[in-house]
Amino acid sequence: MNNKAAVMYGTRDVRVEEREVPEPGPKEVLVEIRAVGVCGSDVHYYEEGRIGSFIVEEPMILGHESMGTVVGLGGEATRHKEGDRVTLEPGIPDGTCRECRAGRYNLCPNVRFFATPPIDGAFANYVAIHEDFAFALPETLSDDAGALMEPLSVGIWANRKAGTKAGDHVLVTGAGPIGLVSLQVALAEGATQVTVTDVAPERLEMARKMGATRTMNVAEEPLEEAGIEADSLIECSGNPTALGDGIRSLRPAGTAVVVGMGPNEETSVPLAFVQTREIWVTGTFRYANTYPAAIELAATGKVDLDALVTSRFDLDHAADALQASRKDAGNVKPMVVPNAGA
Ligand SMILES: NC(=O)c1ccc[n+]([C@@H]2O[C@H](COP(=O)([O-])OP(=O)(O)OC[C@H]3O[C@@H](n4cnc5c(N)ncnc54)[C@H](O)[C@@H]3O)[C@@H](O)[C@H]2O)c1
Ligand SMILES: [Zn+2]
């Protein structure tokens, strides 16, 4: 077996090379990767070499939205068998710290997360992962959909934090992949109005196709003038204006969920508005215990992940995949498709 991998050596420097096929540990499975989504964080590492305090200092393999086929088992791995199609939850917590024991394993300070320095990701033919973080996929789901359980998990977690329930009006700011899955999950949870904002018409068009009851191009029509009174805001743009205007569009006691990561460590929020209306403001960091729900939502057709996919590249063209959404705002979700036979 050859293990071809797209390895990032520095900013805008990704080289395709042969790596050792990983040896699965006792409780690990070896997975032949079939599809990997390109995430905005991969693009940030590729262009800037860092995200906040995470800095790529050694060559690292990008990609953390992945699925594949089990092709090997560690000596004590019993959960899967060879040939199973699985989606990979890319963050492995230590399982013993205070946060893990409280069930908040996404906040584990010792988590090892794919494609977050110094941990390698999945732009490769083979990856080894703890069997508990590989989840069986139904035959009916495509490889692309299997890989996109990861961003879908972000949307599920955001809606859990928002407390989305039947009849709600949810405001989603930003119609990138995260905003689009948050929209679909809100509808699946019974929200009857989902307003989606963006500044890119192509993305608002995708939001309408995915069921948004109202879309607004905030470059042309300011959110503040729309008179919205939403139950919750799911902020998925990272834009400070979207956060402030979004909070001011909440009804009293509404909830603001900050998913988007802005360029600055700090930003201002309309504090008097938050205070006098008892607005709840919370962040989200990745997700915990979402993969079974993600697979169910996709398998039952309540969420359409294939509709997000806009282009495909092989491993040799991983660098092009990393630039695709920059070149064309309509290219929402490029996929890398490693092929072990190639
Ligand atoms: N909290 C988490 O765990 C987590 C996980 C994944 C991604 N994220 C963050 O979520 C955000 C969304 O991710 P993505 O992959 O969809 O990114 P993306 O860049 O594809 O999407 C952001 C969208 O926001 C739009 N936008 C820009 N200014 C806007 C404004 N003023 N109002 C409304 N929309 C505006 C952009 O046109 C774009 O379509 C990013 O900031 C990302 O870093 C957070
Ligand atoms: Zn922990």
Short mmCIF file of N, CA, C and O and ligand atoms in Angstrom, two decimals, residues 94-95 97 100 108, ligand 2:
data_model
loop_
_atom_site.label_atom_id
_atom_site.label_comp_id
_atom_site.label_asym_id
_atom_site.label_seq_id
_atom_site.Cartn_x
_atom_site.Cartn_y
_atom_site.Cartn_z
N ASP A 94 -8.90 13.63 25.59
CA ASP A 94 -8.17 12.69 26.45
C ASP A 94 -9.11 11.77 27.23
O ASP A 94 -8.71 10.71 27.69
N GLY A 95 -10.38 12.21 27.39
CA GLY A 95 -11.36 11.36 28.05
C GLY A 95 -11.29 11.35 29.57
O GLY A 95 -12.11 10.69 30.21
N CYS A 97 -10.09 14.42 31.59
CA CYS A 97 -9.99 15.73 32.26
C CYS A 97 -11.38 16.17 32.77
O CYS A 97 -12.39 15.50 32.53
N CYS A 100 -13.96 16.64 29.89
CA CYS A 100 -14.39 15.35 29.32
C CYS A 100 -15.35 14.66 30.28
O CYS A 100 -16.39 14.14 29.86
N CYS A 108 -12.06 19.89 25.86
CA CYS A 108 -10.89 19.22 26.43
C CYS A 108 -9.62 19.97 26.04
O CYS A 108 -9.35 20.17 24.86
ZN ZN B 2 -10.28 15.97 28.27
#
